[in-house]
GROMACS .gro file of C-alpha atoms in nm:
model
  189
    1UNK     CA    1  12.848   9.334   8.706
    2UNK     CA    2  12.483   9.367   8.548
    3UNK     CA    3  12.259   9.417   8.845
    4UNK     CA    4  12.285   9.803   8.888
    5UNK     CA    5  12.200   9.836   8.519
    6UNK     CA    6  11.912   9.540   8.577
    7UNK     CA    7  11.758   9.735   8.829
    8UNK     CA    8  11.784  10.106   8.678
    9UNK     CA    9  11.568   9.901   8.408
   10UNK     CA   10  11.289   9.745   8.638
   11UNK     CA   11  11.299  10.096   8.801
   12UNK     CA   12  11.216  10.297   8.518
   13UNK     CA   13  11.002  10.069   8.344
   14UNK     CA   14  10.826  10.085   8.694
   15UNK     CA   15  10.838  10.443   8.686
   16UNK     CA   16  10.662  10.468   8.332
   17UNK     CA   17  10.383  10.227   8.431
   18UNK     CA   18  10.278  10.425   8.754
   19UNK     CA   19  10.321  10.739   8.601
   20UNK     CA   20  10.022  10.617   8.357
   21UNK     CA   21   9.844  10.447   8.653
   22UNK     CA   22   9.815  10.753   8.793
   23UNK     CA   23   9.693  10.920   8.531
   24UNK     CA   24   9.418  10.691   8.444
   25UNK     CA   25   9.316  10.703   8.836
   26UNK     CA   26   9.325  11.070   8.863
   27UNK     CA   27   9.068  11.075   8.636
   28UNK     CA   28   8.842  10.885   8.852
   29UNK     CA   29   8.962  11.115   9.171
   30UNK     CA   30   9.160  10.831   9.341
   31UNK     CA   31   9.513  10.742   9.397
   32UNK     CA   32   9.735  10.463   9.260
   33UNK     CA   33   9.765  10.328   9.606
   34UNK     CA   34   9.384  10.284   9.595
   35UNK     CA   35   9.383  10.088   9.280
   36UNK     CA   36   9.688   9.892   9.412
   37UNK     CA   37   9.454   9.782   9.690
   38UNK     CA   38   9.164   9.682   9.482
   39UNK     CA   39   9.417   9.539   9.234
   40UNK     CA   40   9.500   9.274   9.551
   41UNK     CA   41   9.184   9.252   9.667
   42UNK     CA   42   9.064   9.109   9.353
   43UNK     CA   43   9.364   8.880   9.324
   44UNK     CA   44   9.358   8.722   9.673
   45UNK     CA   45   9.197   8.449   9.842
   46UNK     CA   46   8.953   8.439  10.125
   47UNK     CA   47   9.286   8.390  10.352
   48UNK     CA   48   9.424   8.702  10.260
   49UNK     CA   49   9.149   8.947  10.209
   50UNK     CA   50   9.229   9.151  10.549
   51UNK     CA   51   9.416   9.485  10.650
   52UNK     CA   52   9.688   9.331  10.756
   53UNK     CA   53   9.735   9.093  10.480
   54UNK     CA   54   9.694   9.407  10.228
   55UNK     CA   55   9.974   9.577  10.444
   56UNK     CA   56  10.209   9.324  10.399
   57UNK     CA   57  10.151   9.233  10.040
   58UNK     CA   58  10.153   9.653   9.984
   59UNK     CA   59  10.452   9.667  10.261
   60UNK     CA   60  10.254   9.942  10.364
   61UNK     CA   61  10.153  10.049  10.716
   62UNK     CA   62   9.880   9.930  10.868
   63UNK     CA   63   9.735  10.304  10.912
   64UNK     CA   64   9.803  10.370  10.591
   65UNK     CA   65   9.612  10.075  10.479
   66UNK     CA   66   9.341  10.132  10.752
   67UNK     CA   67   9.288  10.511  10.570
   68UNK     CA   68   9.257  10.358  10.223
   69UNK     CA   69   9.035  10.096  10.264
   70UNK     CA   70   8.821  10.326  10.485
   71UNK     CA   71   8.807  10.619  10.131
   72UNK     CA   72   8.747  10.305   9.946
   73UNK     CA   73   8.445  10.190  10.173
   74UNK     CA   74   8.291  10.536  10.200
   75UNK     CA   75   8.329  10.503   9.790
   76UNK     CA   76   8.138  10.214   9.759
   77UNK     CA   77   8.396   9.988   9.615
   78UNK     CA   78   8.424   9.771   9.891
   79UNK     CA   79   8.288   9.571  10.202
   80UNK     CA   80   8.424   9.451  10.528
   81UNK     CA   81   8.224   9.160  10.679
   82UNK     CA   82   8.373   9.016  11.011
   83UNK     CA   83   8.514   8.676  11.041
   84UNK     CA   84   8.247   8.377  11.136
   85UNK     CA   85   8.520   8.239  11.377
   86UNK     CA   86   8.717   8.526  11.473
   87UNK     CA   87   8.511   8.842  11.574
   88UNK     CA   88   8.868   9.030  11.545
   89UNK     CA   89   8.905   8.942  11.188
   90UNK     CA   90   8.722   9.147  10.909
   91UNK     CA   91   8.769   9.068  10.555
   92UNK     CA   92   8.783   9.256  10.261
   93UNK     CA   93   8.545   9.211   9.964
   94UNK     CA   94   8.500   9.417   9.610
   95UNK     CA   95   8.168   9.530   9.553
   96UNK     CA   96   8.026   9.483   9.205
   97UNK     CA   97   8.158   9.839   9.119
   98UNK     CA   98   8.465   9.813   9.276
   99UNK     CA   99   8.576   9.481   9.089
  100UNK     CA  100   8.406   9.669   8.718
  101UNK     CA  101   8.637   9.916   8.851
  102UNK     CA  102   8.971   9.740   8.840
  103UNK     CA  103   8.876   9.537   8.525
  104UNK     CA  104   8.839   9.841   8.337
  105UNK     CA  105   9.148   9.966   8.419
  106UNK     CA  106   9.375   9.678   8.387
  107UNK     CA  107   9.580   9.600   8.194
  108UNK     CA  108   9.778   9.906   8.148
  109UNK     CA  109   9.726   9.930   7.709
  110UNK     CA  110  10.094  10.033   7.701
  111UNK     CA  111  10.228   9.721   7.865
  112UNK     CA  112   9.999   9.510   7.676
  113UNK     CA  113  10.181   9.686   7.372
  114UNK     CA  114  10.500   9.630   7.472
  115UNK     CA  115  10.377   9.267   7.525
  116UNK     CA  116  10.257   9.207   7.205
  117UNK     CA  117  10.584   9.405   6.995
  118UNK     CA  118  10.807   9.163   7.227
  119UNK     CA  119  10.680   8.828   7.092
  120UNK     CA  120  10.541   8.531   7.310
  121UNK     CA  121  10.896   8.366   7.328
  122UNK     CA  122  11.118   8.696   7.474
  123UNK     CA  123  10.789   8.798   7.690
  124UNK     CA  124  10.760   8.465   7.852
  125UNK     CA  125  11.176   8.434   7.915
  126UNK     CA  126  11.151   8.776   8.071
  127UNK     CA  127  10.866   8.611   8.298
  128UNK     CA  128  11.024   8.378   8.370
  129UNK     CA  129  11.304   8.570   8.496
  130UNK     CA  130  11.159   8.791   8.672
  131UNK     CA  131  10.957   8.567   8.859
  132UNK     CA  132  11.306   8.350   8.960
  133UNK     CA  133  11.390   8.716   9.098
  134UNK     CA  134  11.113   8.791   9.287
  135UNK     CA  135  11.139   8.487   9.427
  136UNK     CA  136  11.520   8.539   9.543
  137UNK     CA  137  11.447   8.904   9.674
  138UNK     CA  138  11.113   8.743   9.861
  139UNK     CA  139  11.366   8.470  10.025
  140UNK     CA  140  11.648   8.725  10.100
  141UNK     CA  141  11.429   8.997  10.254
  142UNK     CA  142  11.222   8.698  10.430
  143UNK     CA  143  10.883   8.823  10.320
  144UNK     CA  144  10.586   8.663  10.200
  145UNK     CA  145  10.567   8.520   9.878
  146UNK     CA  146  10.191   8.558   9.799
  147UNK     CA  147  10.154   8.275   9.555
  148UNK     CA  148   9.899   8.146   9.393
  149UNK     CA  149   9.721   7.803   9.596
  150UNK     CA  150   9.748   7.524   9.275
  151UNK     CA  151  10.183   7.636   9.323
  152UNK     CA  152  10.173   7.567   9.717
  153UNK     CA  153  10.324   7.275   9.871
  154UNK     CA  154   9.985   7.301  10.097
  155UNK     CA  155   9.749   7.233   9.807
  156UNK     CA  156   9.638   6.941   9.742
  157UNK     CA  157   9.404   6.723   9.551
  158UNK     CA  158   9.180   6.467   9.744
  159UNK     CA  159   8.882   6.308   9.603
  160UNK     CA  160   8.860   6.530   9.340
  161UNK     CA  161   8.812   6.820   9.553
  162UNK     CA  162   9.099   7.064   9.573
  163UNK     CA  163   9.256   7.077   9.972
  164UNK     CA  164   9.447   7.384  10.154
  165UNK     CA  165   9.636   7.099  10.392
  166UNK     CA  166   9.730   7.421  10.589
  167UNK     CA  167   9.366   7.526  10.655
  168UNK     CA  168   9.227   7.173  10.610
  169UNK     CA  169   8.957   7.341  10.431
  170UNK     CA  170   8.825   7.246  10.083
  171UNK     CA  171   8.871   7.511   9.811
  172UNK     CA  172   8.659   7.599   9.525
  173UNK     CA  173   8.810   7.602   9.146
  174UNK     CA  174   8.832   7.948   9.235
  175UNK     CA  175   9.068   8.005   9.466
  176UNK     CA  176   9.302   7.772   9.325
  177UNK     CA  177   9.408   8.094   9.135
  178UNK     CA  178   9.409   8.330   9.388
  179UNK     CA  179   9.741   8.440   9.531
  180UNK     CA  180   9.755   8.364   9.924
  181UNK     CA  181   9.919   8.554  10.252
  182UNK     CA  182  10.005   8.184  10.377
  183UNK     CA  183  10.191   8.038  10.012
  184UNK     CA  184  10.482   7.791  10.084
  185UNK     CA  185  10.659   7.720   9.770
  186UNK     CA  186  10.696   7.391   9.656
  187UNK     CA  187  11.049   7.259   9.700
  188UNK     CA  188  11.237   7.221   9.370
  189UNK     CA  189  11.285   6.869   9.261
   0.00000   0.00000   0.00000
C-alpha cells in the first residue's frame, strides 16, 4: 500500500513550501494566510471573488476570512465593491499594489527549481497526477472543485463570444482562465 508514503510526500513537500512562504511574507509583516487570499483573489473570476467563496476555496471560516480581508483592506491591497444586483453581495478586488504584490512573490524560486531539475516530461506526469487526485479527494469530500471556466461543462462558445450557460452571461477572454466557485467538470468521454 503506497498512499501513506504518497501523502507523507505531498505533506512535507507542503511543509517546505510554506515554511519559505512564510518567510518571504514575514518580511513584508503579513501572514501566509494573507497571501493565500490574494493568491485566490487574483486567480478567480468575478463569480467567486466574495468572503464566502474565499472561505470555501481556503476551507477557512468565514470570521477568519472576514478578519483577513478586513487587515488586507486597511493595507491597501484590496477593495470590496457591493454587488449591482444583490446589495448583500460584496466582491473582492486586488488593488494595483495588492496584485504587484502577489506577482512578486510567486512563484516560490525553489519550486520553480525543482521544476526545472525535474524535466518537462516527469513535471507534467506528476501534474497530471496530482490533478487526477485532487480531483478524487474534491469528489470524495464533496467540495468544490474551483476550476478554471474554458474546463466547465457550463462554458460554452456561441457566436464567437465565450458563454457561462450557468450564468447566461457572456465572458471576456479573461475569465476563461479564471478558476470559478460554481465549476462542473466536464464528464469524461
Amino acid at each position: 500500500m503506497r498512499e501513506p508514503e504518497i501523502f507523507k510526500l505531498i505533506e512535507r513537500i507542503s511543509n517546505v513550501l510554506r515554511s519559505e512562504q512564510r518567510k518571504k511574507y514575514a518580511v513584508i509583516g503579513l501572514q501566509p494566510i494573507h497571501g493565500q487570499v490574494m493568491e485566490y483573489l487574483a486567480r478567480c473570476n468575478k463569480y467567486s471573488n466574495t468572503h464566502a467563496s474565499v472561505a470555501d476555496y481556503l476551507g477557512l471560516t468565514k470570521g477568519t476570512v472576514s478578519q483577513t480581508i478586513q487587515l488586507l483592506e486597511r493595507k491597501r491591497y484590496l477593495d470590496k465593491t457591493v454587488d449591482s444586483i444583490d446589495g448583500r453581495v460584496v466582491h473582492l478586488t486586488l488593488t494595483r499594489t495588492g496584485q504587484a504584490l502577489v506577482e512578486s512573490l510567486k512563484p516560490l524560486e525553489s519550486f520553480r527549481q525543482a521544476e526545472t531539475l525535474m524535466g518537462d516530461q516527469s513535471f507534467d506526469n506528476l501534474d497530471h497526477a496530482l490533478s487526477d487526485m485532487l480531483a478524487l479527494l474534491q469528489q470524495t469530500n464533496q467540495s468544490k472543485s474551483f476550476g478554471l471556466c474554458h474546463s466547465c461543462q457550463h462554458f460554452g462558445i456561441e457566436q464567437q463570444h465565450y458563454l457561462c450557460r450557468l450564468s447566461d452571461e457572456t465572458l471576456v477572454r479573461d475569465d476563461v482562465d479564471k478558476i470559478c466557485r460554481n465549476h462542473a467538470a466536464k464528464p469524461h468521454s
